Amino acid sequence: MTYKYMIVADFIRKKIFSGIFKPGEKLPSVQTLSKELSYNSDTIVKAYKLLEDEHLIYASPKSGYYVVKSAVPVNKKNGIIDMVTACPPDSVNPYKDFYHCMEKAISLYKKKLFEYSSAQGMPELINVLVKHMANFQVFAKPQDIFITNGSQQALYILAAIPFPNGRTKVLVEQPTYSVMLQVLKCTKTSVVGIGRTHEGIDLSELEAIFKQGDIKFFYTMPRYQNPTGFCYDSLQKKEIINLARQYEVFIVEDDYLADLEVDAKADPMYAIGEREWIIYIRSFSKALLPGLRLGMAIVPKELQNEFIAYKRSIDLNSPILTQGALEIYLQSSMYKFHVQRTKQYYQEKMNILREACDLNNIVKCYFPPTGIYTSLDIVGTSADILINRLAKYNVLLSSTDGCYLEGFPHPEGIRLCVCKTEDQDIRKAIQLIATN
């Protein structure tokens, strides 16, 4: 049910993010807005209070309500166009919201902050995650959820521990998340690669690799893959799951951008397959705050004893303060509004990137409907040469070379990240790429 005060709050919120109500600007008085929208004063007051709780506006005694100065994007510094950094801009970063949640967590959990906690994670957060994940068709029991220091820790533990199938190699998509390749290198894990395009992977090749009988697990990012933005459709997910089950290969599903999903029917693999063969991993860094360093893993029962033993050997428990703050945040209306504006932000950025590439006749590029990454194949020169050329124009780019296993054949390419770019910067960067 949508209440009147929520309609009013949404009306004002849109004006703030569109720039109609500018940072520091005084908002219409309660009486003025009441007459304009034909709602009573109490409704307007409740709407303003809601926006205050979201830290979009603030009240000044005997003066009125004003837009918070950080509520809209600030100008970039030093003229640099950054298409490397995967850090949300101030316009969608919930710093103030999370600061409020941290304060609340200190008040609620002050005794727990100075005690050791369960290596599995705070029960309060885990119970909230059970309900939260159900919104993504991920149904898990509290005893199967483990809180980690970012998804990276979960990946490290999974690479290091023995699996019930007794195998030792890990299969990764090519290209794949560069940090995962570092994890596998540090754990001295044998790795096998399989090519992935925007159309998916070769299922015959996948079956041949599985049939060899030495694959411990298949690591995959089914949606908005880093670095390409590629997404599997439902049929591909089911076929991969069936093959993995047939050859007793576990699947490690990294669903780091589930919050940005725009297709309500795009269920994760965990919702489709047999849960005892799928490890589901989520990060709260990319969609919330990179420095939060909290992730979660849903681990099958057979792996739980080994997983928790390795977790305890690394850090005993993840920080209680940030766990408590995340629990409060996920339960609040702040999370819902943050996801709404973050989705809109990245959809718009991808649309602008797509339009800019079309305008400059760049065709070797895949555009997801949303997300933070896509990759561009380079023809006629090397990625490093192009990166150095554009650096002279203060455009920062990164090569996809580090996302491939050593010796795995691949095209020259660059990864484009839209997190920290203004609209005009995207257009300028693509034009420079096309002409250099």
GROMACS .gro file of C-alpha atoms in nm:
model
  436
    1MET     CA    1   0.000   0.000   0.000
    2THR     CA    2   0.130   0.347  -0.093
    3TYR     CA    3   0.043   0.619   0.157
    4LYS     CA    4  -0.015   0.982   0.064
    5TYR     CA    5   0.294   1.104   0.249
    6MET     CA    6   0.506   0.857   0.046
    7ILE     CA    7   0.365   1.000  -0.278
    8VAL     CA    8   0.459   1.350  -0.160
    9ALA     CA    9   0.806   1.233  -0.055
   10ASP     CA   10   0.862   1.073  -0.395
   11PHE     CA   11   0.748   1.394  -0.567
   12ILE     CA   12   1.009   1.597  -0.377
   13ARG     CA   13   1.278   1.328  -0.407
   14LYS     CA   14   1.253   1.331  -0.788
   15LYS     CA   15   1.286   1.709  -0.793
   16ILE     CA   16   1.600   1.685  -0.577
   17PHE     CA   17   1.770   1.422  -0.794
   18SER     CA   18   1.671   1.595  -1.117
   19GLY     CA   19   1.828   1.917  -0.991
   20ILE     CA   20   1.504   2.120  -0.979
   21PHE     CA   21   1.555   2.157  -0.603
   22LYS     CA   22   1.924   2.242  -0.578
   23PRO     CA   23   2.171   2.170  -0.292
   24GLY     CA   24   2.115   2.414  -0.005
   25GLU     CA   25   1.790   2.545  -0.154
   26LYS     CA   26   1.495   2.610   0.076
   27LEU     CA   27   1.196   2.386   0.004
   28PRO     CA   28   0.836   2.510  -0.012
   29SER     CA   29   0.677   2.560   0.328
   30VAL     CA   30   0.437   2.299   0.465
   31GLN     CA   31   0.140   2.526   0.399
   32THR     CA   32   0.252   2.614   0.046
   33LEU     CA   33   0.305   2.251  -0.054
   34SER     CA   34  -0.021   2.151   0.114
   35LYS     CA   35  -0.214   2.392  -0.107
   36GLU     CA   36  -0.017   2.301  -0.420
   37LEU     CA   37  -0.071   1.925  -0.385
   38SER     CA   38  -0.410   1.935  -0.212
   39TYR     CA   39  -0.293   1.727   0.084
   40ASN     CA   40  -0.332   1.821   0.449
   41SER     CA   41  -0.040   1.964   0.648
   42ASP     CA   42   0.017   1.646   0.848
   43THR     CA   43   0.082   1.455   0.525
   44ILE     CA   44   0.341   1.711   0.413
   45VAL     CA   45   0.512   1.703   0.754
   46LYS     CA   46   0.533   1.321   0.742
   47ALA     CA   47   0.680   1.340   0.390
   48TYR     CA   48   0.943   1.591   0.501
   49LYS     CA   49   1.023   1.373   0.802
   50LEU     CA   50   1.074   1.072   0.576
   51LEU     CA   51   1.313   1.268   0.353
   52GLU     CA   52   1.493   1.390   0.664
   53ASP     CA   53   1.543   1.028   0.771
   54GLU     CA   54   1.691   0.960   0.427
   55HIS     CA   55   1.929   1.256   0.481
   56LEU     CA   56   1.810   1.425   0.163
   57ILE     CA   57   1.679   1.732   0.346
   58TYR     CA   58   1.724   1.894   0.687
   59ALA     CA   59   1.513   2.121   0.905
   60SER     CA   60   1.632   2.461   1.020
   61PRO     CA   61   1.449   2.590   1.332
   62LYS     CA   62   1.203   2.872   1.257
   63SER     CA   63   1.320   2.875   0.895
   64GLY     CA   64   1.200   2.564   0.714
   65TYR     CA   65   1.339   2.268   0.522
   66TYR     CA   66   1.646   2.270   0.299
   67VAL     CA   67   1.808   2.029   0.051
   68VAL     CA   68   2.121   1.860   0.189
   69LYS     CA   69   2.426   1.988   0.003
   70SER     CA   70   2.552   1.641  -0.095
   71ALA     CA   71   2.217   1.526  -0.234
   72VAL     CA   72   2.318   1.579  -0.598
   73PRO     CA   73   2.639   1.506  -0.791
   74VAL     CA   74   2.937   1.734  -0.740
   75ASN     CA   75   3.170   1.844  -1.016
   76LYS     CA   76   3.462   1.617  -1.094
   77LYS     CA   77   3.810   1.722  -0.986
   78ASN     CA   78   4.114   1.799  -1.202
   79GLY     CA   79   3.926   1.728  -1.525
   80ILE     CA   80   3.989   1.353  -1.494
   81ILE     CA   81   3.745   1.112  -1.657
   82ASP     CA   82   3.762   0.799  -1.443
   83MET     CA   83   3.634   0.483  -1.612
   84VAL     CA   84   3.830   0.253  -1.380
   85THR     CA   85   3.712   0.308  -1.024
   86ALA     CA   86   3.424   0.085  -0.911
   87CYS     CA   87   3.301   0.317  -0.640
   88PRO     CA   88   2.950   0.468  -0.642
   89PRO     CA   89   2.932   0.848  -0.676
   90ASP     CA   90   2.814   1.072  -0.394
   91SER     CA   91   2.474   1.109  -0.559
   92VAL     CA   92   2.385   0.747  -0.485
   93ASN     CA   93   2.625   0.661  -0.204
   94PRO     CA   94   2.432   0.619   0.122
   95TYR     CA   95   2.701   0.765   0.349
   96LYS     CA   96   2.463   0.962   0.566
   97ASP     CA   97   2.208   0.681   0.581
   98PHE     CA   98   2.470   0.435   0.693
   99TYR     CA   99   2.615   0.678   0.943
  100HIS     CA  100   2.270   0.691   1.102
  101CYS     CA  101   2.261   0.308   1.106
  102MET     CA  102   2.606   0.292   1.265
  103GLU     CA  103   2.494   0.524   1.542
  104LYS     CA  104   2.187   0.311   1.598
  105ALA     CA  105   2.397  -0.007   1.602
  106ILE     CA  106   2.626   0.140   1.868
  107SER     CA  107   2.322   0.216   2.079
  108LEU     CA  108   2.163  -0.127   2.030
  109TYR     CA  109   2.469  -0.350   2.039
  110LYS     CA  110   2.709  -0.161   2.267
  111LYS     CA  111   2.779  -0.467   2.485
  112LYS     CA  112   2.838  -0.696   2.188
  113LEU     CA  113   3.092  -0.457   2.036
  114PHE     CA  114   3.347  -0.554   2.301
  115GLU     CA  115   3.288  -0.928   2.292
  116TYR     CA  116   3.381  -1.208   2.054
  117SER     CA  117   3.094  -1.310   1.831
  118SER     CA  118   2.998  -1.615   1.632
  119ALA     CA  119   3.231  -1.682   1.339
  120GLN     CA  120   2.917  -1.752   1.135
  121GLY     CA  121   2.790  -1.397   1.188
  122MET     CA  122   2.548  -1.201   1.404
  123PRO     CA  123   2.223  -1.395   1.446
  124GLU     CA  124   2.028  -1.071   1.414
  125LEU     CA  125   2.180  -0.996   1.072
  126ILE     CA  126   2.148  -1.355   0.953
  127ASN     CA  127   1.777  -1.362   1.042
  128VAL     CA  128   1.721  -1.038   0.849
  129LEU     CA  129   1.913  -1.179   0.550
  130VAL     CA  130   1.684  -1.483   0.542
  131LYS     CA  131   1.388  -1.251   0.480
  132HIS     CA  132   1.586  -1.013   0.258
  133MET     CA  133   1.716  -1.284   0.026
  134ALA     CA  134   1.365  -1.425  -0.021
  135ASN     CA  135   1.296  -1.111  -0.228
  136PHE     CA  136   1.548  -1.248  -0.481
  137GLN     CA  137   1.394  -1.598  -0.477
  138VAL     CA  138   1.685  -1.717  -0.263
  139PHE     CA  139   1.535  -1.921   0.020
  140ALA     CA  140   1.789  -2.024   0.282
  141LYS     CA  141   1.786  -2.135   0.643
  142PRO     CA  142   1.976  -1.929   0.905
  143GLN     CA  143   2.219  -2.214   0.972
  144ASP     CA  144   2.330  -2.208   0.606
  145ILE     CA  145   2.422  -1.838   0.591
  146PHE     CA  146   2.774  -1.723   0.676
  147ILE     CA  147   2.887  -1.359   0.705
  148THR     CA  148   3.230  -1.287   0.559
  149ASN     CA  149   3.462  -0.989   0.520
  150GLY     CA  150   3.347  -0.916   0.169
  151SER     CA  151   3.282  -1.179  -0.095
  152GLN     CA  152   3.657  -1.204  -0.147
  153GLN     CA  153   3.702  -1.383   0.187
  154ALA     CA  154   3.432  -1.633   0.097
  155LEU     CA  155   3.605  -1.703  -0.236
  156TYR     CA  156   3.939  -1.751  -0.062
  157ILE     CA  157   3.793  -2.000   0.185
  158LEU     CA  158   3.616  -2.197  -0.089
  159ALA     CA  159   3.934  -2.215  -0.297
  160ALA     CA  160   4.132  -2.339   0.004
  161ILE     CA  161   3.901  -2.600   0.158
  162PRO     CA  162   3.860  -2.958   0.035
  163PHE     CA  163   3.528  -3.044  -0.132
  164PRO     CA  164   3.321  -3.360  -0.087
  165ASN     CA  165   3.375  -3.459  -0.451
  166GLY     CA  166   3.747  -3.497  -0.374
  167ARG     CA  167   3.859  -3.284  -0.670
  168THR     CA  168   4.114  -3.005  -0.681
  169LYS     CA  169   4.070  -2.790  -0.995
  170VAL     CA  170   3.850  -2.483  -1.035
  171LEU     CA  171   3.683  -2.386  -1.362
  172VAL     CA  172   3.648  -2.015  -1.437
  173GLU     CA  173   3.493  -1.818  -1.721
  174GLN     CA  174   3.725  -1.629  -1.953
  175PRO     CA  175   3.738  -1.345  -1.887
  176THR     CA  176   3.652  -1.344  -1.517
  177TYR     CA  177   3.682  -1.139  -1.197
  178SER     CA  178   4.053  -1.057  -1.168
  179VAL     CA  179   4.050  -1.084  -0.788
  180MET     CA  180   3.927  -1.444  -0.816
  181LEU     CA  181   4.230  -1.525  -1.031
  182GLN     CA  182   4.453  -1.376  -0.759
  183VAL     CA  183   4.273  -1.583  -0.495
  184LEU     CA  184   4.333  -1.902  -0.692
  185LYS     CA  185   4.698  -1.810  -0.742
  186CYS     CA  186   4.753  -1.740  -0.372
  187THR     CA  187   4.586  -2.066  -0.269
  188LYS     CA  188   4.792  -2.252  -0.530
  189THR     CA  189   4.472  -2.390  -0.682
  190SER     CA  190   4.486  -2.547  -1.029
  191VAL     CA  191   4.266  -2.352  -1.271
  192VAL     CA  192   4.093  -2.432  -1.599
  193GLY     CA  193   3.936  -2.165  -1.822
  194ILE     CA  194   3.637  -2.169  -2.056
  195GLY     CA  195   3.549  -1.888  -2.296
  196ARG     CA  196   3.234  -1.683  -2.241
  197THR     CA  197   3.071  -1.441  -2.483
  198HIS     CA  198   2.751  -1.238  -2.461
  199GLU     CA  199   2.577  -1.544  -2.607
  200GLY     CA  200   2.696  -1.763  -2.319
  201ILE     CA  201   2.942  -2.055  -2.314
  202ASP     CA  202   2.988  -2.360  -2.534
  203LEU     CA  203   2.790  -2.628  -2.351
  204SER     CA  204   2.967  -2.909  -2.537
  205GLU     CA  205   3.303  -2.774  -2.421
  206LEU     CA  206   3.165  -2.732  -2.068
  207GLU     CA  207   3.051  -3.095  -2.062
  208ALA     CA  208   3.387  -3.214  -2.193
  209ILE     CA  209   3.566  -3.028  -1.911
  210PHE     CA  210   3.324  -3.161  -1.648
  211LYS     CA  211   3.357  -3.514  -1.788
  212GLN     CA  212   3.732  -3.517  -1.717
  213GLY     CA  213   3.631  -3.562  -1.352
  214ASP     CA  214   3.876  -3.324  -1.184
  215ILE     CA  215   3.671  -3.003  -1.144
  216LYS     CA  216   3.604  -2.908  -0.781
  217PHE     CA  217   3.371  -2.619  -0.862
  218PHE     CA  218   3.273  -2.385  -1.144
  219TYR     CA  219   3.300  -2.017  -1.048
  220THR     CA  220   3.053  -1.798  -1.236
  221MET     CA  221   2.893  -1.453  -1.236
  222PRO     CA  222   2.561  -1.526  -1.412
  223ARG     CA  223   2.449  -1.161  -1.428
  224TYR     CA  224   2.635  -0.838  -1.503
  225GLN     CA  225   2.966  -1.020  -1.509
  226ASN     CA  226   3.286  -0.837  -1.422
  227PRO     CA  227   3.447  -0.731  -1.657
  228THR     CA  228   3.204  -0.781  -1.949
  229GLY     CA  229   2.853  -0.716  -1.818
  230PHE     CA  230   2.740  -1.046  -1.977
  231CYS     CA  231   2.424  -1.217  -1.848
  232TYR     CA  232   2.309  -1.578  -1.884
  233ASP     CA  233   1.946  -1.628  -1.978
  234SER     CA  234   1.726  -1.875  -1.787
  235LEU     CA  235   1.780  -2.159  -2.035
  236GLN     CA  236   2.158  -2.130  -2.016
  237LYS     CA  237   2.148  -2.129  -1.637
  238LYS     CA  238   1.939  -2.446  -1.632
  239GLU     CA  239   2.168  -2.623  -1.881
  240ILE     CA  240   2.480  -2.532  -1.683
  241ILE     CA  241   2.315  -2.649  -1.359
  242ASN     CA  242   2.209  -2.981  -1.517
  243LEU     CA  243   2.558  -3.052  -1.650
  244ALA     CA  244   2.722  -2.962  -1.319
  245ARG     CA  245   2.486  -3.191  -1.130
  246GLN     CA  246   2.534  -3.474  -1.379
  247TYR     CA  247   2.912  -3.468  -1.328
  248GLU     CA  248   2.902  -3.382  -0.955
  249VAL     CA  249   3.059  -3.039  -0.995
  250PHE     CA  250   2.971  -2.768  -0.744
  251ILE     CA  251   2.873  -2.421  -0.867
  252VAL     CA  252   2.997  -2.107  -0.690
  253GLU     CA  253   2.753  -1.833  -0.795
  254ASP     CA  254   2.882  -1.479  -0.740
  255ASP     CA  255   2.571  -1.258  -0.747
  256TYR     CA  256   2.741  -0.930  -0.655
  257LEU     CA  257   2.497  -0.702  -0.842
  258ALA     CA  258   2.163  -0.870  -0.768
  259ASP     CA  259   2.038  -0.539  -0.624
  260LEU     CA  260   2.055  -0.379  -0.969
  261GLU     CA  261   1.849  -0.642  -1.151
  262VAL     CA  262   1.577  -0.489  -1.370
  263ASP     CA  263   1.419  -0.816  -1.487
  264ALA     CA  264   1.192  -0.955  -1.216
  265LYS     CA  265   1.206  -1.300  -1.381
  266ALA     CA  266   1.587  -1.324  -1.378
  267ASP     CA  267   1.630  -1.568  -1.090
  268PRO     CA  268   1.977  -1.668  -0.968
  269MET     CA  269   2.105  -2.021  -1.022
  270TYR     CA  270   2.054  -2.091  -0.653
  271ALA     CA  271   1.679  -2.048  -0.704
  272ILE     CA  272   1.677  -2.290  -0.998
  273GLY     CA  273   1.912  -2.574  -0.907
  274GLU     CA  274   1.964  -2.820  -0.623
  275ARG     CA  275   2.093  -2.620  -0.328
  276GLU     CA  276   2.329  -2.887  -0.200
  277TRP     CA  277   2.539  -2.832  -0.516
  278ILE     CA  278   2.536  -2.451  -0.530
  279ILE     CA  279   2.725  -2.203  -0.311
  280TYR     CA  280   2.563  -1.860  -0.337
  281ILE     CA  281   2.774  -1.551  -0.267
  282ARG     CA  282   2.665  -1.189  -0.227
  283SER     CA  283   2.865  -0.873  -0.166
  284PHE     CA  284   2.730  -0.554  -0.012
  285SER     CA  285   3.019  -0.346  -0.140
  286LYS     CA  286   2.933  -0.251  -0.498
  287ALA     CA  287   2.567  -0.160  -0.439
  288LEU     CA  288   2.623   0.000  -0.097
  289LEU     CA  289   2.965   0.109   0.027
  290PRO     CA  290   3.297  -0.041  -0.092
  291GLY     CA  291   3.456   0.012   0.249
  292LEU     CA  292   3.181  -0.182   0.423
  293ARG     CA  293   3.365  -0.511   0.353
  294LEU     CA  294   3.073  -0.737   0.430
  295GLY     CA  295   2.958  -1.030   0.223
  296MET     CA  296   2.761  -1.348   0.272
  297ALA     CA  297   2.779  -1.706   0.154
  298ILE     CA  298   2.505  -1.968   0.156
  299VAL     CA  299   2.698  -2.290   0.207
  300PRO     CA  300   2.571  -2.649   0.165
  301LYS     CA  301   2.572  -2.857   0.482
  302GLU     CA  302   2.853  -3.085   0.362
  303LEU     CA  303   3.093  -2.791   0.339
  304GLN     CA  304   2.997  -2.599   0.652
  305ASN     CA  305   3.239  -2.752   0.904
  306GLU     CA  306   3.542  -2.689   0.681
  307PHE     CA  307   3.416  -2.342   0.585
  308ILE     CA  308   3.371  -2.225   0.946
  309ALA     CA  309   3.705  -2.376   1.054
  310TYR     CA  310   3.888  -2.174   0.788
  311LYS     CA  311   3.685  -1.864   0.872
  312ARG     CA  312   3.786  -1.888   1.240
  313SER     CA  313   4.150  -1.931   1.147
  314ILE     CA  314   4.142  -1.609   0.946
  315ASP     CA  315   3.964  -1.359   1.173
  316LEU     CA  316   3.743  -1.527   1.440
  317ASN     CA  317   3.446  -1.309   1.341
  318SER     CA  318   3.353  -1.027   1.103
  319PRO     CA  319   3.319  -0.679   1.265
  320ILE     CA  320   3.009  -0.656   1.485
  321LEU     CA  321   2.950  -0.283   1.432
  322THR     CA  322   2.916  -0.304   1.055
  323GLN     CA  323   2.708  -0.622   1.081
  324GLY     CA  324   2.468  -0.446   1.319
  325ALA     CA  325   2.450  -0.138   1.098
  326LEU     CA  326   2.377  -0.351   0.790
  327GLU     CA  327   2.098  -0.530   0.975
  328ILE     CA  328   1.935  -0.196   1.063
  329TYR     CA  329   1.984  -0.062   0.711
  330LEU     CA  330   1.827  -0.362   0.538
  331GLN     CA  331   1.519  -0.337   0.759
  332SER     CA  332   1.469   0.036   0.700
  333SER     CA  333   1.299   0.223   0.417
  334MET     CA  334   1.641   0.374   0.343
  335TYR     CA  335   1.754   0.054   0.170
  336LYS     CA  336   1.449   0.050  -0.059
  337PHE     CA  337   1.499   0.411  -0.168
  338HIS     CA  338   1.873   0.360  -0.213
  339VAL     CA  339   1.817   0.064  -0.447
  340GLN     CA  340   1.559   0.259  -0.649
  341ARG     CA  341   1.788   0.554  -0.714
  342THR     CA  342   2.093   0.332  -0.771
  343LYS     CA  343   1.910   0.124  -1.033
  344GLN     CA  344   1.796   0.438  -1.211
  345TYR     CA  345   2.146   0.584  -1.202
  346TYR     CA  346   2.317   0.285  -1.362
  347GLN     CA  347   2.042   0.227  -1.620
  348GLU     CA  348   2.085   0.586  -1.735
  349LYS     CA  349   2.465   0.553  -1.749
  350MET     CA  350   2.447   0.237  -1.959
  351ASN     CA  351   2.198   0.400  -2.196
  352ILE     CA  352   2.431   0.696  -2.245
  353LEU     CA  353   2.727   0.461  -2.301
  354ARG     CA  354   2.526   0.265  -2.560
  355GLU     CA  355   2.419   0.583  -2.742
  356ALA     CA  356   2.776   0.717  -2.745
  357CYS     CA  357   2.913   0.394  -2.893
  358ASP     CA  358   2.639   0.385  -3.157
  359LEU     CA  359   2.711   0.747  -3.250
  360ASN     CA  360   3.084   0.671  -3.290
  361ASN     CA  361   3.029   0.341  -3.477
  362ILE     CA  362   3.182   0.127  -3.202
  363VAL     CA  363   3.026  -0.215  -3.251
  364LYS     CA  364   3.250  -0.463  -3.065
  365CYS     CA  365   3.088  -0.388  -2.733
  366TYR     CA  366   2.810  -0.553  -2.530
  367PHE     CA  367   2.570  -0.337  -2.330
  368PRO     CA  368   2.383  -0.487  -2.035
  369PRO     CA  369   2.055  -0.318  -1.941
  370THR     CA  370   2.220  -0.197  -1.621
  371GLY     CA  371   2.527  -0.273  -1.410
  372ILE     CA  372   2.861  -0.101  -1.370
  373TYR     CA  373   3.085  -0.271  -1.628
  374THR     CA  374   3.110  -0.350  -1.994
  375SER     CA  375   3.410  -0.435  -2.208
  376LEU     CA  376   3.520  -0.318  -2.549
  377ASP     CA  377   3.730  -0.522  -2.792
  378ILE     CA  378   4.018  -0.328  -2.947
  379VAL     CA  379   4.115  -0.374  -3.313
  380GLY     CA  380   4.434  -0.249  -3.479
  381THR     CA  381   4.629  -0.165  -3.164
  382SER     CA  382   4.696  -0.298  -2.817
  383ALA     CA  383   4.489  -0.209  -2.512
  384ASP     CA  384   4.799  -0.073  -2.334
  385ILE     CA  385   4.879   0.165  -2.621
  386LEU     CA  386   4.520   0.294  -2.626
  387ILE     CA  387   4.519   0.336  -2.248
  388ASN     CA  388   4.841   0.539  -2.262
  389ARG     CA  389   4.707   0.754  -2.546
  390LEU     CA  390   4.390   0.842  -2.360
  391ALA     CA  391   4.576   0.908  -2.036
  392LYS     CA  392   4.715   1.216  -2.212
  393TYR     CA  393   4.356   1.341  -2.231
  394ASN     CA  394   4.301   1.262  -1.859
  395VAL     CA  395   4.085   0.959  -1.944
  396LEU     CA  396   4.155   0.662  -1.717
  397LEU     CA  397   4.092   0.314  -1.864
  398SER     CA  398   4.190  -0.040  -1.767
  399SER     CA  399   4.281  -0.343  -1.976
  400THR     CA  400   4.090  -0.672  -1.954
  401ASP     CA  401   4.421  -0.861  -1.975
  402GLY     CA  402   4.431  -0.921  -1.598
  403CYS     CA  403   4.091  -1.093  -1.619
  404TYR     CA  404   4.233  -1.383  -1.824
  405LEU     CA  405   4.442  -1.682  -1.724
  406GLU     CA  406   4.801  -1.663  -1.844
  407GLY     CA  407   4.823  -1.814  -2.191
  408PHE     CA  408   4.447  -1.819  -2.252
  409PRO     CA  409   4.390  -1.672  -2.603
  410HIS     CA  410   4.184  -1.354  -2.596
  411PRO     CA  411   4.124  -1.031  -2.787
  412GLU     CA  412   4.274  -0.700  -2.685
  413GLY     CA  413   4.017  -0.521  -2.474
  414ILE     CA  414   3.941  -0.253  -2.221
  415ARG     CA  415   3.692  -0.256  -1.936
  416LEU     CA  416   3.462   0.045  -1.907
  417CYS     CA  417   3.326   0.132  -1.562
  418VAL     CA  418   3.048   0.391  -1.544
  419CYS     CA  419   3.048   0.445  -1.166
  420LYS     CA  420   3.233   0.776  -1.147
  421THR     CA  421   3.155   0.937  -1.482
  422GLU     CA  422   2.937   1.233  -1.568
  423ASP     CA  423   2.716   1.195  -1.877
  424GLN     CA  424   2.926   1.432  -2.087
  425ASP     CA  425   3.242   1.250  -1.976
  426ILE     CA  426   3.114   0.920  -2.112
  427ARG     CA  427   3.043   1.081  -2.448
  428LYS     CA  428   3.387   1.246  -2.455
  429ALA     CA  429   3.571   0.928  -2.356
  430ILE     CA  430   3.398   0.717  -2.623
  431GLN     CA  431   3.467   0.978  -2.889
  432LEU     CA  432   3.838   0.976  -2.793
  433ILE     CA  433   3.846   0.594  -2.799
  434ALA     CA  434   3.695   0.597  -3.147
  435THR     CA  435   3.945   0.850  -3.282
  436ASN     CA  436   4.260   0.708  -3.120
   0.00000   0.00000   0.00000
